[in-house]
Amino acid sequence: MHAFIFPGQGAQFSGMGLDMYEKSSIAQDLFEQANDILGFHITDVMFEGTAEALKETKVTQPAIFLHSVILAKTLGDSFNPDMVAGHSLGEFSALVANGTLNFESALQLVSQRALAMQKACELQPSTMAAVLGLENELVENICADTDGIVVAANYNCPGQLVISGEVDAINKACDALTEAGARRALVLPVGGAFHSPLMEPAREELADAIENTTFNEPNCPIYQNVTATAVKSAAEIKNNLIAQLTAPVKWTQTIQQMIADGGTEFTEVGPGKVLQGLMRKINREVTANGASFQEE
């Protein structure tokens, strides 16, 4: 079975999407629609902006979504997923890929999500840290024993877990994790505690937007971050998407479940190769590659 997977924040790069815009009328039309929907020329930032300009959350999230979804739409008949999944933000790209959301609704939700997350980040000093070389359970226990808010946020691959929370709590947890034998416990250059209880204000804001958006029954199952299992019900997809902002991204568990359910070929659709790298660390037995833009 062929699985298509979609990257999240961090995969952006200067010039992203320009080749598609120049060589595909489908891409050009969708990029222009996006400029109208967002109310600013995101194409200017994507095609010509600096890395710093692309890091701004209100730009980053729609930019990665657009690159992923537009690339998928240029693949033609070769894009025929049996199953889909997306890492955090990538879940919205995956929901367009399997027909649950249309392009316009998904882009509006992504934009609202980015702005809501930015606001939540500004309410309290918070951050995330990557922890390498420890068992998940040990990391979870150390987080639980640390004063303040700090939780496991991204289960990226075996031996790589990202934690999220208040700045002081993250620093204390990193010290304790290093003492416990972590190969690295490194604070990341992010402006907030994504996938933690500190995103509750954003979750509430996004919940209203999601409840007021039409979700179709999917063409194929999506393996969602919150459950790491196949979901085929539009109502269940909505609930999981709302829960996603404050819950961990169970990416390792998601990929393992997709393989257990028959996934043999995985194609990453979007900027960068982050998910292909994680795939190799999760399971080397299945093939993982990146989608190549098809010129018209």
Short mmCIF file of C-alpha atoms in Angstrom, two decimals:
data_model
loop_
_atom_site.label_atom_id
_atom_site.label_comp_id
_atom_site.label_asym_id
_atom_site.label_seq_id
_atom_site.Cartn_x
_atom_site.Cartn_y
_atom_site.Cartn_z
CA MET A 1 0.00 0.00 0.00
CA HIS A 2 1.20 3.49 -0.88
CA ALA A 3 1.29 6.07 1.93
CA PHE A 4 1.76 9.80 1.40
CA ILE A 5 3.18 11.82 4.31
CA PHE A 6 3.35 15.59 4.75
CA PRO A 7 5.94 17.64 6.69
CA GLY A 8 5.36 20.26 9.38
CA GLN A 9 7.00 23.47 10.56
CA GLY A 10 10.76 23.67 10.07
CA ALA A 11 10.84 22.36 6.49
CA GLN A 12 10.64 25.81 4.88
CA PHE A 13 13.39 27.28 2.68
CA SER A 14 13.91 30.49 0.67
CA GLY A 15 12.61 30.14 -2.89
CA MET A 16 10.17 27.36 -2.00
CA GLY A 17 7.50 26.79 -4.65
CA LEU A 18 8.97 29.14 -7.27
CA ASP A 19 9.77 26.35 -9.75
CA MET A 20 6.19 25.07 -9.52
CA TYR A 21 4.76 28.58 -10.01
CA GLU A 22 6.89 29.15 -13.12
CA LYS A 23 6.28 25.78 -14.75
CA SER A 24 2.70 24.77 -13.84
CA SER A 25 -0.55 26.64 -14.55
CA ILE A 26 -2.26 24.53 -11.83
CA ALA A 27 0.33 25.72 -9.30
CA GLN A 28 0.16 29.32 -10.48
CA ASP A 29 -3.63 29.39 -10.12
CA LEU A 30 -3.52 27.91 -6.59
CA PHE A 31 -0.76 30.27 -5.43
CA GLU A 32 -2.76 33.27 -6.68
CA GLN A 33 -5.86 31.95 -4.91
CA ALA A 34 -3.77 31.67 -1.74
CA ASN A 35 -2.66 35.31 -2.00
CA ASP A 36 -6.34 36.34 -2.18
CA ILE A 37 -7.45 34.07 0.68
CA LEU A 38 -4.64 35.17 3.01
CA GLY A 39 -4.92 38.85 2.14
CA PHE A 40 -1.20 39.28 1.51
CA HIS A 41 1.27 38.08 -1.13
CA ILE A 42 2.68 35.01 0.57
CA THR A 43 4.25 34.14 -2.79
CA ASP A 44 6.60 37.15 -2.43
CA VAL A 45 7.89 35.81 0.91
CA MET A 46 8.11 32.20 -0.29
CA PHE A 47 9.87 32.97 -3.57
CA GLU A 48 12.09 35.92 -2.57
CA GLY A 49 11.94 36.30 1.23
CA THR A 50 14.82 35.72 3.62
CA ALA A 51 15.02 32.70 5.91
CA GLU A 52 14.18 35.08 8.75
CA ALA A 53 10.99 36.32 7.03
CA LEU A 54 9.93 32.72 6.38
CA LYS A 55 10.32 31.86 10.09
CA GLU A 56 7.40 34.08 11.08
CA THR A 57 4.65 31.66 12.16
CA LYS A 58 1.89 33.40 10.18
CA VAL A 59 4.03 32.82 7.05
CA THR A 60 5.73 29.50 7.84
CA GLN A 61 2.63 27.40 8.36
CA PRO A 62 0.69 28.51 5.25
CA ALA A 63 3.90 28.37 3.17
CA ILE A 64 4.63 24.74 4.04
CA PHE A 65 0.96 23.81 3.58
CA LEU A 66 0.89 25.48 0.15
CA HIS A 67 4.12 23.85 -1.03
CA SER A 68 2.86 20.40 0.04
CA VAL A 69 -0.69 20.63 -1.30
CA ILE A 70 0.23 22.29 -4.59
CA LEU A 71 3.00 19.74 -5.18
CA ALA A 72 0.45 16.94 -4.56
CA LYS A 73 -1.97 18.51 -7.05
CA THR A 74 0.70 18.64 -9.78
CA LEU A 75 1.48 14.91 -9.46
CA GLY A 76 -1.52 13.86 -11.54
CA ASP A 77 -2.30 10.15 -11.73
CA SER A 78 0.77 9.20 -9.69
CA PHE A 79 -0.94 10.71 -6.64
CA ASN A 80 -3.32 7.98 -5.49
CA PRO A 81 -2.90 7.43 -1.74
CA ASP A 82 -4.07 4.35 0.13
CA MET A 83 -3.30 6.09 3.43
CA VAL A 84 -2.06 9.53 4.52
CA ALA A 85 -0.50 11.23 7.56
CA GLY A 86 1.05 14.60 8.35
CA HIS A 87 3.44 15.77 11.06
CA SER A 88 1.63 18.44 13.14
CA LEU A 89 0.83 21.18 10.60
CA GLY A 90 1.24 18.52 7.88
CA GLU A 91 -2.02 16.94 9.05
CA PHE A 92 -3.91 19.74 7.26
CA SER A 93 -2.08 18.96 3.99
CA ALA A 94 -2.95 15.29 4.46
CA LEU A 95 -6.64 16.17 4.93
CA VAL A 96 -6.70 17.95 1.56
CA ALA A 97 -4.89 14.97 0.03
CA ASN A 98 -7.60 12.52 1.13
CA GLY A 99 -10.53 14.81 0.28
CA THR A 100 -11.63 15.63 3.85
CA LEU A 101 -10.99 19.37 3.37
CA ASN A 102 -11.01 21.52 0.26
CA PHE A 103 -8.02 23.75 -0.54
CA GLU A 104 -9.64 27.03 0.52
CA SER A 105 -11.07 25.79 3.85
CA ALA A 106 -7.81 24.09 4.80
CA LEU A 107 -5.71 27.18 4.01
CA GLN A 108 -8.04 29.39 6.07
CA LEU A 109 -7.76 26.96 9.01
CA VAL A 110 -3.96 26.82 8.69
CA SER A 111 -3.79 30.62 8.72
CA GLN A 112 -6.09 30.83 11.77
CA ARG A 113 -4.06 28.12 13.50
CA ALA A 114 -0.79 29.98 12.90
CA LEU A 115 -2.16 33.26 14.26
CA ALA A 116 -3.77 31.56 17.28
CA MET A 117 -0.52 29.74 18.10
CA GLN A 118 1.45 32.98 17.76
CA LYS A 119 -0.89 34.68 20.25
CA ALA A 120 -0.60 31.77 22.69
CA CYS A 121 3.21 31.95 22.43
CA GLU A 122 3.14 35.63 23.37
CA LEU A 123 1.10 35.00 26.55
CA GLN A 124 3.90 33.16 28.36
CA PRO A 125 7.65 32.55 27.85
CA SER A 126 7.83 28.98 26.58
CA THR A 127 9.95 26.80 24.34
CA MET A 128 10.82 23.25 23.23
CA ALA A 129 13.90 21.01 23.50
CA ALA A 130 15.12 17.96 21.58
CA VAL A 131 16.17 14.98 23.68
CA LEU A 132 18.38 12.36 22.03
CA GLY A 133 19.38 8.92 23.22
CA LEU A 134 16.90 8.12 26.01
CA GLU A 135 13.90 5.78 26.25
CA ASN A 136 10.53 7.55 25.95
CA GLU A 137 9.36 6.38 29.36
CA LEU A 138 12.39 7.83 31.14
CA VAL A 139 11.89 11.20 29.42
CA GLU A 140 8.19 11.18 30.34
CA ASN A 141 8.99 10.37 33.99
CA ILE A 142 11.58 13.15 34.26
CA CYS A 143 9.11 15.65 32.76
CA ALA A 144 6.46 14.53 35.27
CA ASP A 145 8.92 15.02 38.17
CA THR A 146 9.98 18.53 37.03
CA ASP A 147 8.36 21.59 38.62
CA GLY A 148 6.30 23.64 36.18
CA ILE A 149 4.77 22.68 32.85
CA VAL A 150 6.92 20.41 30.69
CA VAL A 151 5.62 17.48 28.62
CA ALA A 152 6.63 15.11 25.82
CA ALA A 153 5.49 16.81 22.59
CA ASN A 154 6.91 15.05 19.50
CA TYR A 155 7.75 11.33 19.35
CA ASN A 156 9.79 11.76 16.15
CA CYS A 157 11.69 8.47 15.97
CA PRO A 158 13.19 5.98 18.43
CA GLY A 159 15.69 7.87 20.62
CA GLN A 160 14.48 11.31 19.51
CA LEU A 161 11.78 12.99 21.57
CA VAL A 162 10.95 16.71 21.72
CA ILE A 163 9.71 18.17 25.00
CA SER A 164 7.66 21.33 25.35
CA GLY A 165 6.75 23.75 28.15
CA GLU A 166 7.66 26.77 30.26
CA VAL A 167 11.21 28.07 29.76
CA ASP A 168 12.33 27.42 33.36
CA ALA A 169 10.77 23.96 33.42
CA ILE A 170 12.42 23.05 30.09
CA ASN A 171 15.84 24.17 31.38
CA LYS A 172 15.44 22.13 34.59
CA ALA A 173 14.25 19.09 32.64
CA CYS A 174 17.20 19.37 30.22
CA ASP A 175 19.64 19.35 33.18
CA ALA A 176 17.93 16.28 34.65
CA LEU A 177 17.82 14.50 31.27
CA THR A 178 21.53 15.14 30.69
CA GLU A 179 22.28 13.72 34.14
CA ALA A 180 20.16 10.69 33.25
CA GLY A 181 22.41 10.00 30.26
CA ALA A 182 20.80 11.82 27.33
CA ARG A 183 23.21 12.14 24.41
CA ARG A 184 21.83 15.67 23.97
CA ALA A 185 19.11 17.78 25.57
CA LEU A 186 19.09 20.86 23.40
CA VAL A 187 16.74 23.85 23.66
CA LEU A 188 15.35 24.62 20.19
CA PRO A 189 15.08 28.07 18.57
CA VAL A 190 11.26 28.15 18.66
CA GLY A 191 9.07 30.84 20.13
CA GLY A 192 6.59 28.68 21.99
CA ALA A 193 5.56 25.41 23.60
CA PHE A 194 3.72 23.68 20.77
CA HIS A 195 1.77 20.50 21.60
CA SER A 196 1.62 21.32 25.32
CA PRO A 197 -1.06 22.60 27.73
CA LEU A 198 0.26 26.12 27.08
CA MET A 199 -1.43 25.98 23.67
CA GLU A 200 -4.89 25.78 25.30
CA PRO A 201 -5.89 29.36 24.25
CA ALA A 202 -5.01 28.48 20.64
CA ARG A 203 -6.89 25.18 20.88
CA GLU A 204 -10.05 26.97 22.00
CA GLU A 205 -9.77 29.52 19.20
CA LEU A 206 -9.11 26.88 16.54
CA ALA A 207 -11.91 24.65 17.86
CA ASP A 208 -14.49 27.29 16.89
CA ALA A 209 -13.04 27.62 13.39
CA ILE A 210 -12.90 23.83 12.89
CA GLU A 211 -16.47 23.35 14.14
CA ASN A 212 -17.66 25.88 11.55
CA THR A 213 -15.81 24.24 8.65
CA THR A 214 -17.26 21.53 6.41
CA PHE A 215 -15.38 18.22 6.68
CA ASN A 216 -16.13 15.53 4.08
CA GLU A 217 -15.83 11.80 4.64
CA PRO A 218 -12.25 10.90 3.57
CA ASN A 219 -11.32 8.95 0.43
CA CYS A 220 -8.74 6.96 2.41
CA PRO A 221 -7.78 6.74 6.09
CA ILE A 222 -5.69 9.42 7.78
CA TYR A 223 -3.42 8.35 10.63
CA GLN A 224 -3.71 11.27 13.03
CA ASN A 225 -1.05 12.62 15.38
CA VAL A 226 -3.21 12.31 18.49
CA THR A 227 -4.22 8.65 18.10
CA ALA A 228 -1.60 7.19 15.70
CA THR A 229 -4.40 5.04 14.27
CA ALA A 230 -6.43 5.00 11.05
CA VAL A 231 -9.35 7.42 11.14
CA LYS A 232 -12.13 7.39 8.53
CA SER A 233 -14.88 9.43 10.20
CA ALA A 234 -15.13 13.17 9.51
CA ALA A 235 -16.49 13.83 13.04
CA GLU A 236 -13.60 11.93 14.64
CA ILE A 237 -11.08 13.71 12.39
CA LYS A 238 -12.44 17.08 13.61
CA ASN A 239 -12.10 16.11 17.28
CA ASN A 240 -8.55 14.84 16.81
CA LEU A 241 -7.54 17.96 14.89
CA ILE A 242 -8.78 20.16 17.74
CA ALA A 243 -6.99 18.01 20.35
CA GLN A 244 -3.76 18.09 18.33
CA LEU A 245 -2.61 21.53 19.52
CA THR A 246 -2.26 20.51 23.18
CA ALA A 247 -1.51 16.78 22.65
CA PRO A 248 1.75 15.10 21.58
CA VAL A 249 2.58 14.23 17.97
CA LYS A 250 2.88 10.43 18.02
CA TRP A 251 4.87 10.24 14.79
CA THR A 252 6.89 7.10 15.55
CA GLN A 253 3.72 5.28 16.58
CA THR A 254 1.88 6.60 13.50
CA ILE A 255 4.46 5.25 11.04
CA GLN A 256 4.68 1.94 12.89
CA GLN A 257 0.89 1.56 12.72
CA MET A 258 0.78 2.45 9.01
CA ILE A 259 3.38 -0.25 8.33
CA ALA A 260 1.46 -2.74 10.50
CA ASP A 261 -1.66 -1.95 8.44
CA GLY A 262 0.12 -2.71 5.16
CA GLY A 263 2.02 0.46 4.22
CA THR A 264 5.07 -0.53 2.15
CA GLU A 265 5.89 2.59 0.13
CA PHE A 266 6.06 6.06 1.72
CA THR A 267 6.29 9.29 -0.27
CA GLU A 268 6.99 12.61 1.44
CA VAL A 269 5.15 15.47 -0.27
CA GLY A 270 6.42 18.96 0.53
CA PRO A 271 9.59 20.90 1.21
CA GLY A 272 12.67 19.16 2.60
CA LYS A 273 13.43 15.56 3.53
CA VAL A 274 12.86 15.57 7.29
CA LEU A 275 10.23 12.81 7.29
CA GLN A 276 12.29 10.57 4.98
CA GLY A 277 15.14 10.83 7.51
CA LEU A 278 12.81 9.90 10.38
CA MET A 279 11.40 6.99 8.34
CA ARG A 280 14.85 5.45 8.04
CA LYS A 281 15.26 5.62 11.82
CA ILE A 282 11.80 4.13 12.46
CA ASN A 283 11.92 1.28 9.93
CA ARG A 284 14.50 0.62 7.21
CA GLU A 285 12.50 -2.22 5.65
CA VAL A 286 10.03 0.04 3.81
CA THR A 287 10.88 2.45 1.00
CA ALA A 288 10.75 6.20 1.67
CA ASN A 289 11.26 8.84 -1.00
CA GLY A 290 10.25 12.37 -1.89
CA ALA A 291 7.67 13.45 -4.46
CA SER A 292 9.15 15.06 -7.56
CA PHE A 293 7.37 18.00 -9.17
CA GLN A 294 5.86 17.05 -12.53
CA GLU A 295 6.15 19.81 -15.12
CA GLU A 296 3.14 20.28 -17.40
#
